[in-house]
């Protein structure tokens, strides 16, 4: 059997370890449906295949022969359990308050790699998520970065890009 690095499966294993307080914080943000990923029971290779077949930007499932199946917002809600509503989630800062919060988010999580590249390391996010809960706000930020990177953006995205994901994470964390 092929061994895939399936982030959705890893996400489920991490969430399975959450205590009641961490689960409550996730539910407060409106993402309680993501807590049930551990119960989905899809084989790893099927899960990976499905994730690689979805074009997130166009919201379609694309088969190898080019056949496309559009996905509605409600279908995504049913499958992922993520909130569905009329408000859009911004990809850029829309005001000074959001810009300040994103700057704080980056200050908390961005590190510089030996190569000189700046970004958020998965290790940094996991230390906050899996460690003892000291700060509710920091946990929510880290959870949203993991959820966006592992589940919502899909497996084709190799690492968390703060410049792209930070406004979305901050908006979702605040439940806006």
Short mmCIF file of N, CA and C in Angstrom, two decimals:
data_model
loop_
_atom_site.label_atom_id
_atom_site.label_comp_id
_atom_site.label_asym_id
_atom_site.label_seq_id
_atom_site.Cartn_x
_atom_site.Cartn_y
_atom_site.Cartn_z
N UNK A 1 0.84 -1.18 0.00
CA UNK A 1 0.00 0.00 0.00
C UNK A 1 0.88 1.24 0.00
N UNK A 2 0.49 2.23 -0.75
CA UNK A 2 1.23 3.48 -0.82
C UNK A 2 1.02 4.24 0.48
N UNK A 3 2.09 4.84 1.00
CA UNK A 3 2.01 5.60 2.23
C UNK A 3 1.93 7.09 1.91
N UNK A 4 0.78 7.68 2.11
CA UNK A 4 0.57 9.09 1.83
C UNK A 4 0.72 9.90 3.11
N UNK A 5 1.24 11.09 2.98
CA UNK A 5 1.26 12.03 4.09
C UNK A 5 -0.06 12.79 4.00
N UNK A 6 -1.08 12.26 4.60
CA UNK A 6 -2.42 12.83 4.48
C UNK A 6 -2.68 13.77 5.65
N UNK A 7 -2.71 15.06 5.36
CA UNK A 7 -2.89 16.05 6.41
C UNK A 7 -4.27 15.97 7.05
N UNK A 8 -5.27 15.56 6.31
CA UNK A 8 -6.61 15.46 6.88
C UNK A 8 -6.61 14.39 7.97
N UNK A 9 -5.96 13.27 7.71
CA UNK A 9 -5.87 12.20 8.71
C UNK A 9 -5.09 12.69 9.93
N UNK A 10 -3.98 13.36 9.70
CA UNK A 10 -3.18 13.89 10.80
C UNK A 10 -3.99 14.90 11.60
N UNK A 11 -4.73 15.76 10.91
CA UNK A 11 -5.60 16.73 11.56
C UNK A 11 -6.57 16.02 12.50
N UNK A 12 -7.19 14.96 12.00
CA UNK A 12 -8.14 14.19 12.82
C UNK A 12 -7.49 13.59 14.05
N UNK A 13 -6.28 13.09 13.90
CA UNK A 13 -5.57 12.51 15.05
C UNK A 13 -5.24 13.56 16.10
N UNK A 14 -4.89 14.75 15.66
CA UNK A 14 -4.58 15.84 16.60
C UNK A 14 -5.85 16.27 17.34
N UNK A 15 -6.92 16.48 16.58
CA UNK A 15 -8.18 16.93 17.17
C UNK A 15 -8.73 15.90 18.16
N UNK A 16 -8.51 14.64 17.88
CA UNK A 16 -8.99 13.56 18.76
C UNK A 16 -8.42 13.69 20.18
N UNK A 17 -7.26 14.30 20.31
CA UNK A 17 -6.60 14.45 21.61
C UNK A 17 -7.07 15.69 22.39
N UNK A 18 -7.91 16.53 21.80
CA UNK A 18 -8.34 17.75 22.47
C UNK A 18 -9.14 17.45 23.73
N UNK A 19 -8.90 18.24 24.77
CA UNK A 19 -9.72 18.14 25.97
C UNK A 19 -10.99 18.98 25.75
N UNK A 20 -11.87 18.97 26.73
CA UNK A 20 -13.16 19.67 26.58
C UNK A 20 -12.99 21.18 26.37
N UNK A 21 -12.01 21.77 27.01
CA UNK A 21 -11.80 23.22 26.87
C UNK A 21 -11.39 23.57 25.45
N UNK A 22 -10.48 22.80 24.86
CA UNK A 22 -10.06 23.07 23.48
C UNK A 22 -11.23 22.85 22.52
N UNK A 23 -12.02 21.81 22.76
CA UNK A 23 -13.20 21.56 21.91
C UNK A 23 -14.18 22.73 22.00
N UNK A 24 -14.36 23.27 23.20
CA UNK A 24 -15.27 24.40 23.39
C UNK A 24 -14.78 25.63 22.61
N UNK A 25 -13.47 25.87 22.63
CA UNK A 25 -12.92 27.01 21.89
C UNK A 25 -13.14 26.87 20.39
N UNK A 26 -12.96 25.66 19.88
CA UNK A 26 -13.19 25.41 18.45
C UNK A 26 -14.67 25.64 18.12
N UNK A 27 -15.55 25.15 18.99
CA UNK A 27 -16.99 25.34 18.78
C UNK A 27 -17.37 26.82 18.84
N UNK A 28 -16.74 27.58 19.73
CA UNK A 28 -17.02 29.02 19.83
C UNK A 28 -16.72 29.74 18.52
N UNK A 29 -15.73 29.26 17.78
CA UNK A 29 -15.38 29.88 16.50
C UNK A 29 -16.33 29.44 15.39
N UNK A 30 -17.19 28.45 15.65
CA UNK A 30 -18.12 27.97 14.64
C UNK A 30 -17.61 26.78 13.85
N UNK A 31 -16.55 26.14 14.33
CA UNK A 31 -15.94 25.04 13.58
C UNK A 31 -16.06 23.71 14.30
N UNK A 32 -17.14 23.51 15.06
CA UNK A 32 -17.33 22.26 15.79
C UNK A 32 -17.37 21.06 14.85
N UNK A 33 -17.83 21.26 13.63
CA UNK A 33 -17.88 20.16 12.66
C UNK A 33 -16.52 19.56 12.37
N UNK A 34 -15.47 20.37 12.48
CA UNK A 34 -14.12 19.86 12.23
C UNK A 34 -13.66 18.91 13.33
N UNK A 35 -14.31 18.97 14.49
CA UNK A 35 -13.95 18.07 15.59
C UNK A 35 -14.33 16.62 15.29
N UNK A 36 -15.19 16.42 14.31
CA UNK A 36 -15.68 15.08 14.00
C UNK A 36 -14.92 14.43 12.85
N UNK A 37 -13.83 15.04 12.42
CA UNK A 37 -13.03 14.44 11.35
C UNK A 37 -12.49 13.08 11.74
N UNK A 38 -12.28 12.86 13.01
CA UNK A 38 -11.74 11.57 13.46
C UNK A 38 -12.73 10.45 13.23
N UNK A 39 -14.00 10.78 13.11
CA UNK A 39 -15.03 9.77 12.95
C UNK A 39 -15.39 9.49 11.50
N UNK A 40 -14.75 10.16 10.55
CA UNK A 40 -15.12 9.99 9.14
C UNK A 40 -14.82 8.59 8.63
N UNK A 41 -13.73 7.99 9.08
CA UNK A 41 -13.44 6.60 8.74
C UNK A 41 -13.10 6.32 7.29
N UNK A 42 -12.67 7.32 6.52
CA UNK A 42 -12.26 7.07 5.15
C UNK A 42 -10.86 6.47 5.13
N UNK A 43 -10.62 5.49 4.28
CA UNK A 43 -9.24 4.99 4.15
C UNK A 43 -8.32 6.13 3.71
N UNK A 44 -7.10 6.10 4.20
CA UNK A 44 -6.13 7.16 3.95
C UNK A 44 -5.95 7.45 2.46
N UNK A 45 -5.80 6.42 1.65
CA UNK A 45 -5.56 6.66 0.22
C UNK A 45 -6.78 7.25 -0.48
N UNK A 46 -7.99 6.87 -0.06
CA UNK A 46 -9.20 7.46 -0.63
C UNK A 46 -9.32 8.93 -0.22
N UNK A 47 -9.04 9.21 1.02
CA UNK A 47 -9.09 10.59 1.52
C UNK A 47 -8.10 11.46 0.74
N UNK A 48 -6.89 10.97 0.57
CA UNK A 48 -5.86 11.72 -0.16
C UNK A 48 -6.31 11.95 -1.61
N UNK A 49 -6.82 10.90 -2.25
CA UNK A 49 -7.27 11.01 -3.64
C UNK A 49 -8.37 12.07 -3.76
N UNK A 50 -9.36 12.02 -2.87
CA UNK A 50 -10.45 13.00 -2.92
C UNK A 50 -9.92 14.42 -2.76
N UNK A 51 -9.01 14.59 -1.81
CA UNK A 51 -8.45 15.94 -1.57
C UNK A 51 -7.69 16.46 -2.78
N UNK A 52 -7.00 15.59 -3.48
CA UNK A 52 -6.22 16.05 -4.64
C UNK A 52 -7.10 16.29 -5.86
N UNK A 53 -8.31 15.80 -5.85
CA UNK A 53 -9.21 15.95 -6.99
C UNK A 53 -10.08 17.21 -6.91
N UNK A 54 -10.02 17.92 -5.79
CA UNK A 54 -10.86 19.10 -5.62
C UNK A 54 -10.07 20.36 -5.97
N UNK A 55 -10.65 21.14 -6.89
CA UNK A 55 -10.10 22.46 -7.22
C UNK A 55 -10.81 23.45 -6.29
N UNK A 56 -10.13 23.83 -5.23
CA UNK A 56 -10.74 24.65 -4.19
C UNK A 56 -11.18 26.00 -4.72
N UNK A 57 -10.34 26.66 -5.50
CA UNK A 57 -10.68 28.00 -6.00
C UNK A 57 -11.92 28.00 -6.87
N UNK A 58 -12.08 26.96 -7.68
CA UNK A 58 -13.23 26.89 -8.59
C UNK A 58 -14.39 26.11 -7.97
N UNK A 59 -14.18 25.50 -6.81
CA UNK A 59 -15.20 24.70 -6.11
C UNK A 59 -15.76 23.58 -6.98
N UNK A 60 -14.85 22.78 -7.54
CA UNK A 60 -15.28 21.64 -8.35
C UNK A 60 -14.43 20.41 -8.02
N UNK A 61 -15.05 19.26 -8.17
CA UNK A 61 -14.34 17.98 -8.10
C UNK A 61 -13.99 17.65 -9.55
N UNK A 62 -12.70 17.49 -9.84
CA UNK A 62 -12.24 17.27 -11.21
C UNK A 62 -11.69 15.86 -11.33
N UNK A 63 -12.31 15.04 -12.18
CA UNK A 63 -11.83 13.68 -12.40
C UNK A 63 -10.72 13.69 -13.45
N UNK A 64 -9.96 12.60 -13.52
CA UNK A 64 -8.81 12.51 -14.43
C UNK A 64 -9.19 12.71 -15.89
N UNK A 65 -10.40 12.31 -16.26
CA UNK A 65 -10.82 12.46 -17.66
C UNK A 65 -11.34 13.86 -17.97
N UNK A 66 -11.23 14.77 -16.98
CA UNK A 66 -11.66 16.15 -17.19
C UNK A 66 -13.10 16.43 -16.79
N UNK A 67 -13.84 15.39 -16.44
CA UNK A 67 -15.22 15.57 -16.00
C UNK A 67 -15.22 16.35 -14.68
N UNK A 68 -16.07 17.36 -14.60
CA UNK A 68 -16.11 18.21 -13.42
C UNK A 68 -17.47 18.17 -12.75
N UNK A 69 -17.45 18.13 -11.42
CA UNK A 69 -18.66 18.17 -10.62
C UNK A 69 -18.59 19.39 -9.71
N UNK A 70 -19.44 20.40 -9.96
CA UNK A 70 -19.43 21.59 -9.11
C UNK A 70 -19.87 21.25 -7.69
N UNK A 71 -19.27 21.91 -6.72
CA UNK A 71 -19.62 21.72 -5.32
C UNK A 71 -20.27 22.99 -4.80
N UNK A 72 -21.42 22.85 -4.20
CA UNK A 72 -22.10 24.02 -3.64
C UNK A 72 -21.59 24.29 -2.23
N UNK A 73 -21.90 25.47 -1.72
CA UNK A 73 -21.50 25.81 -0.35
C UNK A 73 -22.10 24.83 0.65
N UNK A 74 -23.33 24.42 0.42
CA UNK A 74 -23.98 23.51 1.36
C UNK A 74 -23.31 22.13 1.34
N UNK A 75 -22.85 21.67 0.18
CA UNK A 75 -22.14 20.39 0.12
C UNK A 75 -20.83 20.46 0.91
N UNK A 76 -20.12 21.55 0.76
CA UNK A 76 -18.88 21.73 1.52
C UNK A 76 -19.20 21.75 3.01
N UNK A 77 -20.27 22.42 3.39
CA UNK A 77 -20.69 22.48 4.79
C UNK A 77 -21.01 21.07 5.31
N UNK A 78 -21.75 20.29 4.54
CA UNK A 78 -22.11 18.93 4.97
C UNK A 78 -20.88 18.05 5.16
N UNK A 79 -19.94 18.15 4.25
CA UNK A 79 -18.76 17.29 4.30
C UNK A 79 -17.77 17.74 5.36
N UNK A 80 -17.44 19.03 5.38
CA UNK A 80 -16.41 19.52 6.30
C UNK A 80 -16.97 19.99 7.64
N UNK A 81 -18.26 20.31 7.67
CA UNK A 81 -18.83 20.82 8.90
C UNK A 81 -18.39 22.23 9.23
N UNK A 82 -17.93 22.97 8.22
CA UNK A 82 -17.50 24.34 8.48
C UNK A 82 -18.69 25.28 8.32
N UNK A 83 -18.64 26.43 8.97
CA UNK A 83 -19.79 27.35 8.92
C UNK A 83 -20.13 27.77 7.50
N UNK A 84 -21.41 28.04 7.32
CA UNK A 84 -21.88 28.55 6.03
C UNK A 84 -22.72 29.78 6.33
N UNK A 85 -22.42 30.84 5.65
CA UNK A 85 -23.16 32.07 5.90
C UNK A 85 -22.95 33.05 4.78
N UNK A 86 -23.61 34.19 4.86
CA UNK A 86 -23.56 35.16 3.78
C UNK A 86 -22.28 36.00 3.75
N UNK A 87 -21.54 36.04 4.85
CA UNK A 87 -20.37 36.90 4.90
C UNK A 87 -19.17 36.23 4.26
N UNK A 88 -18.38 37.00 3.54
CA UNK A 88 -17.19 36.45 2.91
C UNK A 88 -16.01 36.49 3.88
N UNK A 89 -15.06 35.61 3.67
CA UNK A 89 -13.84 35.58 4.48
C UNK A 89 -12.75 36.25 3.64
N UNK A 90 -12.22 37.36 4.12
CA UNK A 90 -11.26 38.11 3.32
C UNK A 90 -9.91 37.42 3.19
N UNK A 91 -9.26 37.64 2.07
CA UNK A 91 -7.90 37.15 1.84
C UNK A 91 -6.89 38.26 2.07
N UNK A 92 -7.36 39.49 2.23
CA UNK A 92 -6.48 40.63 2.54
C UNK A 92 -7.11 41.41 3.68
N UNK A 93 -6.29 42.18 4.37
CA UNK A 93 -6.79 43.00 5.48
C UNK A 93 -7.72 44.07 4.94
N UNK A 94 -8.87 44.20 5.58
CA UNK A 94 -9.87 45.15 5.10
C UNK A 94 -9.90 46.45 5.89
N UNK A 95 -9.26 46.48 7.06
CA UNK A 95 -9.22 47.71 7.84
C UNK A 95 -8.01 47.68 8.77
N UNK A 96 -7.79 48.80 9.46
CA UNK A 96 -6.63 48.91 10.35
C UNK A 96 -6.68 47.92 11.50
N UNK A 97 -7.87 47.69 12.04
CA UNK A 97 -8.00 46.76 13.16
C UNK A 97 -7.57 45.36 12.74
N UNK A 98 -8.02 44.93 11.57
CA UNK A 98 -7.63 43.60 11.09
C UNK A 98 -6.14 43.57 10.80
N UNK A 99 -5.62 44.63 10.22
CA UNK A 99 -4.19 44.69 9.93
C UNK A 99 -3.36 44.57 11.21
N UNK A 100 -3.81 45.23 12.27
CA UNK A 100 -3.11 45.14 13.56
C UNK A 100 -3.16 43.72 14.12
N UNK A 101 -4.31 43.07 14.01
CA UNK A 101 -4.44 41.70 14.51
C UNK A 101 -3.58 40.74 13.69
N UNK A 102 -3.54 40.93 12.39
CA UNK A 102 -2.70 40.08 11.53
C UNK A 102 -1.23 40.30 11.86
N UNK A 103 -0.85 41.54 12.14
CA UNK A 103 0.54 41.81 12.53
C UNK A 103 0.88 41.08 13.82
N UNK A 104 -0.06 41.07 14.77
CA UNK A 104 0.16 40.33 16.03
C UNK A 104 0.25 38.83 15.77
N UNK A 105 -0.59 38.34 14.86
CA UNK A 105 -0.57 36.92 14.50
C UNK A 105 0.80 36.56 13.93
N UNK A 106 1.27 37.37 13.01
CA UNK A 106 2.58 37.11 12.40
C UNK A 106 3.69 37.19 13.43
N UNK A 107 3.59 38.16 14.32
CA UNK A 107 4.60 38.33 15.37
C UNK A 107 4.67 37.08 16.26
N UNK A 108 3.52 36.47 16.50
CA UNK A 108 3.47 35.29 17.37
C UNK A 108 3.99 34.04 16.69
N UNK A 109 3.79 33.89 15.40
CA UNK A 109 4.03 32.60 14.76
C UNK A 109 5.10 32.58 13.67
N UNK A 110 5.43 33.72 13.07
CA UNK A 110 6.38 33.71 11.96
C UNK A 110 7.80 33.50 12.48
N UNK A 111 8.52 32.61 11.81
CA UNK A 111 9.93 32.36 12.14
C UNK A 111 10.75 32.44 10.85
N UNK A 112 12.04 32.57 11.02
CA UNK A 112 12.94 32.62 9.87
C UNK A 112 13.68 31.29 9.80
N UNK A 113 13.62 30.65 8.64
CA UNK A 113 14.31 29.38 8.42
C UNK A 113 15.79 29.65 8.17
N UNK A 114 16.64 28.62 8.30
CA UNK A 114 18.07 28.81 8.00
C UNK A 114 18.31 29.35 6.58
N UNK A 115 17.39 29.04 5.66
CA UNK A 115 17.54 29.52 4.28
C UNK A 115 17.23 31.01 4.14
N UNK A 116 16.68 31.60 5.22
CA UNK A 116 16.32 33.01 5.17
C UNK A 116 14.84 33.25 4.90
N UNK A 117 14.12 32.21 4.48
CA UNK A 117 12.68 32.32 4.20
C UNK A 117 11.92 32.52 5.51
N UNK A 118 10.95 33.42 5.48
CA UNK A 118 10.10 33.65 6.66
C UNK A 118 8.77 32.97 6.45
N UNK A 119 8.28 32.34 7.49
CA UNK A 119 6.99 31.69 7.40
C UNK A 119 6.59 31.08 8.73
N UNK A 120 5.49 30.39 8.72
CA UNK A 120 5.00 29.73 9.92
C UNK A 120 5.34 28.26 9.81
N UNK A 121 6.11 27.76 10.75
CA UNK A 121 6.46 26.34 10.70
C UNK A 121 5.34 25.52 11.33
N UNK A 122 5.13 24.37 10.77
CA UNK A 122 4.11 23.45 11.31
C UNK A 122 4.43 23.12 12.76
N UNK A 123 5.71 22.99 13.06
CA UNK A 123 6.15 22.67 14.43
C UNK A 123 5.65 23.74 15.41
N UNK A 124 5.77 25.01 15.03
CA UNK A 124 5.33 26.10 15.89
C UNK A 124 3.83 26.03 16.15
N UNK A 125 3.07 25.77 15.10
CA UNK A 125 1.61 25.66 15.25
C UNK A 125 1.25 24.48 16.15
N UNK A 126 1.88 23.34 15.91
CA UNK A 126 1.56 22.14 16.69
C UNK A 126 1.95 22.28 18.16
N UNK A 127 3.02 23.01 18.44
CA UNK A 127 3.41 23.23 19.84
C UNK A 127 2.29 23.94 20.60
N UNK A 128 1.64 24.89 19.97
CA UNK A 128 0.54 25.62 20.61
C UNK A 128 -0.69 24.73 20.71
N UNK A 129 -1.02 24.02 19.64
CA UNK A 129 -2.24 23.22 19.60
C UNK A 129 -2.17 22.00 20.52
N UNK A 130 -1.05 21.32 20.50
CA UNK A 130 -0.93 20.09 21.29
C UNK A 130 -0.44 20.33 22.71
N UNK A 131 0.12 21.51 22.97
CA UNK A 131 0.65 21.81 24.30
C UNK A 131 -0.46 22.18 25.26
N UNK A 132 -0.05 22.46 26.51
CA UNK A 132 -1.04 22.89 27.50
C UNK A 132 -1.68 24.21 27.07
N UNK A 133 -2.96 24.35 27.36
CA UNK A 133 -3.70 25.54 26.94
C UNK A 133 -3.43 26.68 27.91
N UNK A 134 -2.65 27.65 27.45
CA UNK A 134 -2.28 28.79 28.29
C UNK A 134 -3.03 30.05 27.89
N UNK A 135 -3.31 30.20 26.61
CA UNK A 135 -3.94 31.42 26.10
C UNK A 135 -4.98 31.02 25.05
N UNK A 136 -6.25 31.27 25.36
CA UNK A 136 -7.33 30.89 24.45
C UNK A 136 -7.15 31.49 23.07
N UNK A 137 -6.77 32.77 23.02
CA UNK A 137 -6.63 33.46 21.74
C UNK A 137 -5.51 32.85 20.89
N UNK A 138 -4.38 32.53 21.52
CA UNK A 138 -3.27 31.91 20.78
C UNK A 138 -3.68 30.54 20.25
N UNK A 139 -4.40 29.78 21.06
CA UNK A 139 -4.87 28.46 20.61
C UNK A 139 -5.78 28.62 19.39
N UNK A 140 -6.71 29.57 19.45
CA UNK A 140 -7.64 29.77 18.33
C UNK A 140 -6.89 30.14 17.05
N UNK A 141 -5.89 31.01 17.18
CA UNK A 141 -5.10 31.41 16.01
C UNK A 141 -4.39 30.20 15.42
N UNK A 142 -3.74 29.44 16.28
CA UNK A 142 -2.99 28.27 15.80
C UNK A 142 -3.93 27.24 15.19
N UNK A 143 -5.09 27.02 15.81
CA UNK A 143 -6.06 26.06 15.27
C UNK A 143 -6.52 26.47 13.89
N UNK A 144 -6.83 27.76 13.72
CA UNK A 144 -7.30 28.22 12.42
C UNK A 144 -6.22 28.07 11.35
N UNK A 145 -4.96 28.34 11.71
CA UNK A 145 -3.89 28.16 10.72
C UNK A 145 -3.78 26.69 10.33
N UNK A 146 -3.89 25.79 11.30
CA UNK A 146 -3.81 24.36 10.99
C UNK A 146 -5.01 23.94 10.14
N UNK A 147 -6.21 24.39 10.51
CA UNK A 147 -7.41 24.00 9.77
C UNK A 147 -7.37 24.51 8.33
N UNK A 148 -6.98 25.76 8.16
CA UNK A 148 -6.89 26.33 6.80
C UNK A 148 -5.86 25.57 5.98
N UNK A 149 -4.72 25.30 6.55
CA UNK A 149 -3.63 24.65 5.83
C UNK A 149 -3.91 23.17 5.56
N UNK A 150 -4.44 22.45 6.55
CA UNK A 150 -4.58 21.00 6.43
C UNK A 150 -5.89 20.56 5.80
N UNK A 151 -6.97 21.27 6.06
CA UNK A 151 -8.29 20.80 5.64
C UNK A 151 -8.90 21.68 4.56
N UNK A 152 -8.92 22.96 4.78
CA UNK A 152 -9.65 23.84 3.88
C UNK A 152 -8.89 24.12 2.59
N UNK A 153 -7.57 24.39 2.69
CA UNK A 153 -6.78 24.64 1.48
C UNK A 153 -6.43 23.36 0.75
N UNK A 154 -6.39 22.24 1.43
CA UNK A 154 -6.11 20.96 0.79
C UNK A 154 -4.65 20.60 0.75
N UNK A 155 -4.35 19.37 0.31
CA UNK A 155 -2.99 18.84 0.38
C UNK A 155 -2.03 19.40 -0.65
N UNK A 156 -2.54 20.14 -1.64
CA UNK A 156 -1.63 20.67 -2.65
C UNK A 156 -0.84 21.87 -2.12
N UNK A 157 -1.27 22.40 -1.01
CA UNK A 157 -0.56 23.53 -0.40
C UNK A 157 0.45 22.96 0.59
N UNK A 158 1.71 23.24 0.36
CA UNK A 158 2.76 22.59 1.13
C UNK A 158 3.01 23.20 2.49
N UNK A 159 2.79 24.48 2.66
CA UNK A 159 3.05 25.10 3.96
C UNK A 159 2.13 26.28 4.15
N UNK A 160 1.99 26.68 5.40
CA UNK A 160 1.15 27.82 5.71
C UNK A 160 1.83 29.10 5.24
N UNK A 161 1.14 29.87 4.42
CA UNK A 161 1.67 31.14 3.93
C UNK A 161 0.92 32.24 4.65
N UNK A 162 1.57 32.85 5.63
CA UNK A 162 0.90 33.84 6.46
C UNK A 162 0.32 34.97 5.65
N UNK A 163 1.01 35.42 4.63
CA UNK A 163 0.50 36.55 3.85
C UNK A 163 -0.83 36.21 3.19
N UNK A 164 -1.06 34.95 2.87
CA UNK A 164 -2.33 34.56 2.26
C UNK A 164 -3.37 34.19 3.31
N UNK A 165 -2.98 33.46 4.34
CA UNK A 165 -3.94 32.87 5.27
C UNK A 165 -4.23 33.71 6.51
N UNK A 166 -3.36 34.61 6.89
CA UNK A 166 -3.53 35.34 8.15
C UNK A 166 -4.85 36.11 8.23
N UNK A 167 -5.25 36.89 7.23
CA UNK A 167 -6.54 37.59 7.35
C UNK A 167 -7.71 36.62 7.49
N UNK A 168 -7.68 35.51 6.76
CA UNK A 168 -8.76 34.53 6.86
C UNK A 168 -8.79 33.92 8.25
N UNK A 169 -7.62 33.55 8.76
CA UNK A 169 -7.54 32.93 10.09
C UNK A 169 -8.01 33.89 11.16
N UNK A 170 -7.60 35.14 11.07
CA UNK A 170 -7.99 36.12 12.07
C UNK A 170 -9.50 36.36 12.04
N UNK A 171 -10.06 36.47 10.85
CA UNK A 171 -11.49 36.68 10.70
C UNK A 171 -12.27 35.50 11.27
N UNK A 172 -11.86 34.28 10.94
CA UNK A 172 -12.55 33.09 11.42
C UNK A 172 -12.40 32.94 12.92
N UNK A 173 -11.22 33.25 13.44
CA UNK A 173 -10.97 33.13 14.87
C UNK A 173 -11.91 34.02 15.66
N UNK A 174 -12.17 35.19 15.11
CA UNK A 174 -13.05 36.14 15.78
C UNK A 174 -14.53 35.80 15.57
N UNK A 175 -14.81 34.83 14.71
CA UNK A 175 -16.19 34.44 14.44
C UNK A 175 -16.96 35.50 13.69
N UNK A 176 -16.27 36.31 12.89
CA UNK A 176 -16.93 37.40 12.15
C UNK A 176 -17.67 36.88 10.95
#
